[in-house]
XYZ file of C-alpha atoms in Angstrom:
508
model
C 18.427 80.891 16.314
C 21.495 81.302 18.506
C 22.660 84.208 16.339
C 19.201 85.824 16.445
C 19.134 85.559 20.231
C 22.492 87.362 20.510
C 21.505 90.126 18.085
C 17.897 90.670 19.162
C 18.138 89.887 22.867
C 16.093 87.308 24.777
C 12.843 89.292 25.004
C 12.578 90.215 21.295
C 13.758 86.731 20.303
C 11.004 85.157 22.419
C 8.360 87.358 20.775
C 9.688 86.507 17.320
C 9.584 82.771 18.102
C 6.003 83.038 19.406
C 4.955 84.775 16.163
C 6.586 82.085 13.992
C 8.272 78.798 14.787
C 7.347 78.339 18.468
C 3.841 79.684 17.858
C 3.184 77.110 15.141
C 4.057 74.009 17.171
C 3.751 75.029 20.857
C 0.581 76.195 22.614
C 2.188 78.485 25.205
C 4.536 78.747 28.158
C 2.291 77.463 30.978
C -1.188 76.110 31.683
C -2.682 79.642 31.623
C -1.075 80.520 28.281
C -2.342 77.392 26.552
C -6.035 77.878 27.365
C -6.882 80.005 24.279
C -5.407 77.363 21.944
C -7.215 74.547 23.754
C -10.525 76.436 23.742
C -10.201 77.351 20.064
C -9.531 73.713 19.157
C -12.410 72.563 21.369
C -14.792 74.895 19.529
C -14.053 72.933 16.365
C -14.414 69.576 18.124
C -10.679 68.977 18.599
C -9.396 67.880 22.044
C -5.901 68.065 23.534
C -3.185 65.720 24.728
C -1.061 67.975 26.928
C 2.675 67.405 26.779
C 5.052 69.551 28.851
C 7.905 69.537 26.360
C 10.767 71.022 28.344
C 14.049 69.288 27.574
C 17.431 69.763 29.228
C 19.880 71.490 26.886
C 22.845 69.108 27.294
C 25.939 68.727 25.163
C 26.452 65.327 23.556
C 29.306 64.588 25.972
C 27.200 65.436 29.042
C 24.273 63.355 27.761
C 26.545 60.348 27.137
C 28.098 60.616 30.600
C 24.718 60.879 32.312
C 23.480 57.820 30.467
C 26.595 55.798 31.308
C 26.323 56.720 34.997
C 22.600 55.968 35.260
C 22.513 52.639 33.399
C 25.245 50.778 35.276
C 24.605 49.223 38.686
C 27.060 49.817 41.504
C 26.957 46.031 41.896
C 28.643 45.762 38.484
C 31.619 47.993 39.215
C 33.677 44.902 39.944
C 32.174 43.160 36.836
C 30.208 40.771 39.057
C 27.569 39.044 36.928
C 28.418 41.133 33.871
C 28.794 38.054 31.681
C 25.102 37.281 32.107
C 24.025 40.491 30.384
C 23.324 40.748 26.660
C 24.867 43.528 24.587
C 21.450 44.809 23.502
C 20.551 45.557 27.141
C 23.848 47.129 28.136
C 24.559 50.829 27.851
C 26.907 51.799 25.003
C 28.610 55.170 25.075
C 28.316 55.813 21.327
C 24.517 55.608 21.780
C 24.457 57.266 25.193
C 22.933 60.433 23.753
C 19.447 59.060 23.077
C 18.508 62.244 21.176
C 20.638 61.123 18.210
C 18.494 60.577 15.109
C 15.310 61.225 17.132
C 13.291 64.252 16.069
C 9.758 63.390 17.136
C 10.150 62.689 20.867
C 11.552 64.535 23.865
C 14.303 62.852 25.861
C 15.030 62.691 29.593
C 18.369 61.875 31.209
C 18.656 60.689 34.790
C 20.408 63.044 37.213
C 19.195 61.951 40.653
C 16.049 60.998 42.570
C 15.235 64.638 43.337
C 15.136 65.390 39.590
C 12.739 62.460 39.067
C 10.494 63.914 41.786
C 10.572 67.245 39.922
C 9.536 65.476 36.715
C 6.673 63.807 38.593
C 5.524 67.181 39.942
C 5.641 68.591 36.398
C 3.498 65.698 35.132
C 1.067 66.241 38.030
C 0.675 69.916 37.028
C 0.152 68.810 33.435
C -2.599 66.387 34.516
C -4.237 69.104 36.595
C -4.044 71.558 33.673
C -5.552 68.960 31.344
C -8.399 68.316 33.766
C -9.031 72.042 34.207
C -8.808 73.029 30.545
C -10.767 70.316 28.794
C -13.351 67.605 29.218
C -12.006 64.096 28.619
C -8.458 65.368 28.158
C -5.242 63.398 27.861
C -1.839 63.943 29.409
C 1.396 62.369 28.149
C 4.215 60.984 30.324
C 7.592 59.341 29.720
C 8.716 56.485 31.951
C 12.415 57.413 31.668
C 11.583 60.705 33.417
C 10.429 58.877 36.545
C 13.449 56.832 37.557
C 16.845 55.418 36.876
C 16.889 53.791 33.412
C 19.120 50.985 34.707
C 15.996 49.279 36.081
C 14.174 49.547 32.734
C 17.181 48.062 30.914
C 17.528 45.122 33.284
C 13.822 44.391 33.636
C 13.475 44.515 29.838
C 16.244 41.968 29.476
C 14.557 39.670 31.987
C 11.179 39.911 30.210
C 12.733 39.252 26.800
C 14.772 36.294 28.084
C 11.753 34.706 29.748
C 9.781 35.188 26.510
C 12.651 33.625 24.591
C 12.711 30.741 27.091
C 8.976 30.183 26.530
C 9.616 30.063 22.775
C 12.429 27.572 23.389
C 10.162 25.320 25.496
C 7.437 25.548 22.839
C 9.921 24.436 20.181
C 11.068 21.582 22.476
C 7.475 20.398 22.570
C 7.202 20.765 18.779
C 4.706 23.638 18.785
C 6.659 26.504 17.280
C 5.537 28.282 14.109
C 2.062 29.090 15.481
C 0.584 32.497 16.348
C 1.757 33.658 19.788
C -1.576 33.019 21.530
C -1.993 29.550 19.985
C 1.245 28.183 21.452
C 0.662 25.947 24.492
C 3.009 24.220 26.926
C 2.200 20.883 28.584
C 2.507 21.506 32.318
C 4.008 18.194 33.370
C 6.771 18.444 30.765
C 7.358 22.029 31.836
C 7.680 21.089 35.524
C 10.193 18.373 34.714
C 12.302 20.676 32.569
C 12.312 23.522 35.097
C 13.258 21.115 37.882
C 16.281 20.068 35.838
C 17.258 23.748 35.666
C 17.149 23.941 39.433
C 13.993 26.033 39.622
C 12.310 25.908 43.013
C 8.586 25.677 43.525
C 5.601 23.719 42.290
C 4.895 25.310 38.897
C 2.207 22.755 38.163
C 0.507 23.740 41.414
C 0.978 27.453 40.674
C -0.925 27.227 37.408
C -3.347 24.590 38.677
C -4.497 27.017 41.342
C -5.094 29.840 38.878
C -6.650 28.025 35.923
C -10.031 26.485 35.168
C -10.371 22.720 35.566
C -10.312 22.028 31.851
C -7.169 24.063 31.194
C -4.885 22.695 33.938
C -2.905 20.466 31.580
C -1.443 23.241 29.459
C -0.603 26.945 29.616
C -0.126 29.703 27.056
C 2.195 32.700 26.995
C -0.101 34.824 29.186
C -0.133 32.149 31.889
C 3.641 31.908 31.539
C 4.043 35.666 32.028
C 2.195 35.421 35.350
C 5.259 33.616 36.747
C 6.991 36.962 37.144
C 4.047 38.783 38.720
C 3.604 39.728 42.349
C 7.232 39.574 43.500
C 7.709 41.863 46.493
C 11.424 42.471 46.053
C 12.295 44.067 42.741
C 15.652 42.347 42.345
C 13.926 38.936 42.660
C 12.525 39.629 39.192
C 15.973 39.851 37.685
C 16.599 36.112 37.370
C 16.899 34.562 33.931
C 17.074 31.019 32.531
C 20.364 29.845 31.018
C 19.469 26.951 28.718
C 23.097 26.104 27.931
C 24.112 25.805 31.578
C 20.797 24.263 32.581
C 20.159 26.636 35.478
C 18.473 29.825 36.553
C 20.958 32.618 37.157
C 20.735 36.163 38.517
C 21.251 38.976 36.046
C 23.402 40.568 38.753
C 24.799 38.897 41.839
C 23.356 41.594 44.088
C 21.735 45.003 44.172
C 22.726 47.798 46.480
C 20.095 48.811 49.004
C 19.833 52.244 47.377
C 19.176 50.695 43.932
C 16.407 48.569 45.453
C 14.837 51.767 46.819
C 15.248 53.555 43.479
C 13.300 50.820 41.694
C 10.465 51.013 44.212
C 10.359 54.813 44.042
C 9.958 54.650 40.253
C 6.905 52.412 40.649
C 5.524 54.677 43.385
C 5.806 57.757 41.142
C 3.885 55.960 38.403
C 1.176 55.048 40.898
C 0.856 58.663 42.103
C 0.405 59.875 38.509
C -2.202 57.224 37.711
C -4.233 58.058 40.841
C -4.029 61.772 40.059
C -5.207 61.195 36.480
C -8.151 59.108 37.672
C -9.168 61.753 40.221
C -9.082 64.566 37.625
C -10.885 62.639 34.878
C -7.800 62.661 32.641
C -6.485 59.779 30.518
C -2.761 59.099 30.923
C -0.816 58.382 27.727
C 2.426 56.484 28.391
C 4.784 57.236 25.497
C 6.812 54.492 23.824
C 10.613 54.629 23.962
C 13.623 52.661 22.674
C 13.357 48.875 22.296
C 15.891 48.209 25.052
C 13.575 50.029 27.512
C 10.193 49.218 25.955
C 9.472 45.693 27.289
C 9.739 47.018 30.864
C 7.762 50.178 30.046
C 4.960 48.155 28.457
C 4.869 45.679 31.331
C 4.725 48.396 34.001
C 2.040 50.224 32.015
C 0.061 47.000 31.774
C 0.252 46.571 35.559
C -1.238 50.082 35.941
C -3.970 49.217 33.427
C -4.902 46.167 35.498
C -5.556 48.455 38.472
C -6.951 51.662 36.951
C -8.724 50.460 33.769
C -11.316 48.322 35.545
C -14.286 50.584 34.813
C -13.015 52.955 32.128
C -9.826 53.527 30.141
C -7.497 55.698 32.241
C -4.068 54.382 31.200
C -3.147 54.142 27.493
C -0.115 52.151 26.346
C 1.697 53.069 23.110
C 2.497 50.464 20.445
C 5.119 51.251 17.794
C 4.035 49.494 14.613
C 7.420 49.724 12.913
C 8.493 46.924 15.279
C 8.391 43.346 13.997
C 6.767 42.184 17.254
C 4.023 44.850 17.352
C 1.142 42.548 16.369
C 2.075 39.879 18.934
C 2.267 42.543 21.646
C -1.150 43.974 20.773
C -2.898 40.602 20.542
C -1.434 39.329 23.823
C -2.425 42.467 25.732
C -5.953 42.483 24.263
C -6.377 38.825 25.244
C -5.104 39.498 28.771
C -7.559 42.391 29.206
C -10.342 40.108 27.969
C -9.474 37.370 30.484
C -9.053 39.701 33.439
C -11.949 42.053 32.628
C -10.285 45.450 32.282
C -10.378 48.026 29.488
C -7.668 47.672 26.857
C -6.467 51.131 25.786
C -3.812 51.758 23.139
C -2.238 54.483 21.084
C -0.973 53.169 17.742
C 1.982 54.987 16.199
C 4.438 54.063 13.479
C 7.460 54.913 15.649
C 9.991 57.647 16.435
C 13.361 55.924 16.870
C 13.951 54.091 13.586
C 17.323 55.520 12.537
C 18.783 55.207 16.015
C 17.421 51.656 16.484
C 18.780 50.430 13.144
C 22.229 51.917 13.711
C 22.451 50.567 17.259
C 21.407 47.051 16.218
C 24.003 47.036 13.433
C 26.883 48.403 15.529
C 26.184 46.440 18.721
C 25.397 43.224 16.847
C 21.803 42.078 17.330
C 18.824 41.605 15.024
C 17.270 44.804 13.689
C 13.909 45.083 15.529
C 12.389 47.326 12.827
C 10.288 46.193 9.867
C 12.293 46.138 6.624
C 10.440 48.952 4.824
C 7.687 51.546 5.075
C 5.093 49.361 3.351
C 5.568 46.498 5.813
C 5.144 49.021 8.638
C 1.903 50.226 7.021
C 0.667 46.639 6.838
C 1.628 46.079 10.477
C -0.178 49.269 11.525
C -3.377 48.276 9.728
C -3.150 44.701 11.030
C -2.872 45.899 14.646
C -5.627 48.444 14.064
C -7.943 45.816 12.549
C -7.457 43.539 15.552
C -8.361 46.273 18.047
C -11.321 47.523 15.971
C -12.669 43.959 15.785
C -12.303 43.697 19.566
C -14.217 46.962 20.042
C -17.000 45.683 17.786
C -17.152 42.372 19.681
C -17.264 43.493 23.311
C -16.826 47.314 23.469
C -14.153 46.948 26.154
C -11.233 48.194 24.053
C -10.142 51.688 23.041
C -7.635 52.915 20.479
C -6.102 56.197 19.414
C -5.075 56.237 15.763
C -2.104 58.593 16.090
C -1.193 59.208 12.465
C -0.598 61.991 9.940
C -1.211 59.520 7.126
C -4.452 60.386 5.309
C -4.763 56.862 3.892
C -4.613 55.363 7.399
C -7.263 57.785 8.665
C -9.542 57.001 5.686
C -8.932 53.273 6.207
C -9.974 53.619 9.863
C -13.150 55.498 8.952
C -14.039 52.841 6.376
C -13.474 50.002 8.866
C -15.518 51.821 11.529
C -18.376 52.108 9.046
C -18.134 48.415 8.130
C -18.168 47.373 11.802
C -20.940 49.794 12.787
C -18.747 51.729 15.223
C -20.298 55.102 16.050
C -18.021 58.115 16.708
C -20.047 59.199 19.757
C -19.219 55.897 21.516
C -15.734 57.364 22.095
C -13.907 54.094 21.498
C -11.822 55.163 18.484
C -9.822 58.376 18.758
C -7.606 60.165 16.253
C -4.445 62.109 17.057
C -2.117 64.531 15.269
C 0.545 66.994 16.390
C -0.296 70.646 16.995
C 0.650 72.673 13.934
C 0.555 69.705 11.567
C -2.144 68.105 9.419
C -4.990 70.449 10.367
C -6.712 69.310 7.156
C -7.151 65.932 8.895
C -7.881 66.999 12.479
C -10.476 69.734 12.022
C -12.775 68.009 9.487
C -12.771 64.946 11.779
C -13.660 67.101 14.787
C -16.427 68.939 12.936
C -17.817 65.602 11.736
C -18.168 64.447 15.358
C -15.190 62.083 15.631
C -13.078 62.179 18.826
C -9.855 63.797 17.567
C -6.984 65.230 19.581
C -3.962 67.418 19.025
C -0.747 66.511 20.825
C -0.160 69.916 22.478
C 3.409 70.718 23.575
C 3.873 73.625 25.975
C 6.623 75.178 28.085
C 8.895 78.252 28.314
C 10.440 79.309 24.999
C 14.037 78.776 26.102
C 13.401 75.353 27.625
C 11.294 74.019 24.735
C 13.757 75.099 22.016
C 16.075 72.014 22.269
C 13.082 69.744 21.570
C 11.620 72.136 19.025
C 14.823 72.534 17.024
C 14.904 68.754 16.529
C 11.227 68.906 15.548
C 12.268 71.442 12.880
C 14.581 68.860 11.352
C 11.705 66.386 11.220
C 9.413 69.029 9.746
C 11.944 69.743 6.991
C 11.591 66.136 5.824
C 7.898 66.066 6.615
C 7.178 69.136 4.456
C 8.610 67.394 1.408
C 5.574 65.140 1.530
C 3.126 67.839 2.623
C 2.228 69.128 -0.830
C -1.418 68.286 -0.190
C -1.541 70.595 2.835
C 0.201 73.418 0.963
C -2.207 73.052 -1.968
C -5.183 73.331 0.366
C -3.728 76.403 2.083
C -3.025 78.060 -1.274
C -6.544 77.246 -2.506
C -8.074 78.820 0.609
C -5.853 81.904 0.311
C -6.974 82.433 -3.278
C -10.619 81.953 -2.265
C -10.290 84.611 0.433
C -8.552 87.033 -1.938
C -11.272 86.696 -4.597
C -14.171 86.797 -2.118
C -12.853 89.751 -0.104
C -12.499 87.650 3.078
C -8.735 87.957 3.476
C -9.031 89.243 7.064
C -12.044 87.068 7.923
C -11.833 85.252 11.253
C -14.223 82.345 11.766
C -16.468 82.515 14.822
C -15.884 79.800 17.412
């Protein structure tokens, strides 16, 4: 492509890309350009998830340096509190370029707060375009585009350590080995143990005030998670239990005032996007990212769902089913939505970061978070899907997008919907595929009345090419298994040749 650009010039190169590679996978350069694609898809019953896919064209060295600069607190420059951090939640230069091994997701690197504001404005335009181009549209956002990733790293570590501490307390009370939601802690024993650690506050009273009379003696993991809700100062969240020392300790000794403001601005940007989506009748799809960011991303998305999903699903969280913990995450969030009375909304994917995650876990020295093989990931996907479909059948307050190119998974979903009596027009179960891929799945679903969506990337040719060139690598591997699609295309071509309809264009 670089050679073609030099020989042909930018203008001819752009036209060539739009006729071939770019034109296959990208809808257009801006919200005006993409309308014909969106309208054509709509005519066949296929909706759109708009995704402004511009990606900065950085060298590996620049990407690594940006990541190193943005993931280390100024409070750590003198190594204060560094010993409290775990290697998994520290930045490592050899994995600083988060594009490595990732072909199916765009990547953002932090430059400064002004750049994050620009990303927010871009997402706002995308939401507006989605609202103006389609009914019941979706728009996709990435949390790492909205703020300094240092906060996501540190908050993720806190959430994981508190979860680990809950598991430790459960094992101390002899209740480990159960499903996540079945594990209970006796409150009096908990209060005594936390007091020994030096924790301040009446935890028994905290839970006693928020629980029903009959459940005041014990708490589950959802009650436990409420301990780190509603803190006004962001850095107050970043306190973790040290079982060996028998005390609660700060992840960092202090935060700079500017870092405190950066954390708050990230949350404010998310809130602006959610309000904008609600006003324009657009659903907001929060993409999943790497496991060292994901606990924080999921938690912040959940907090938005608590606010904006009261009446209808506005905010969708993404669950990567190649993760060993995927089922626990889905079941806990469904149960929380049930208790608090808001709409659970999820996009189920297999996952986009497998090679990078495996290599990082091996080199840095922590447990591989990914399922051991493709079949176990399939089982995990169907298990999570079954749980959400059962929830939809029971109380109709859950929603799920089956984002998959796997025909067997789509057929499995249709079969389960039929068994449970779920009607497509209820708009509780959606299907999603990428633009330019698996049309033999998307269009028959749309014409049969099922809510199906194409993930629609758009943006200027030059600025989309870094993302698109990595997509080409994925497509090279993907096409090895796409014989079915090629067979169908060849069959249709032969039919048109023999019937004299080679130049036929369907009316829509």
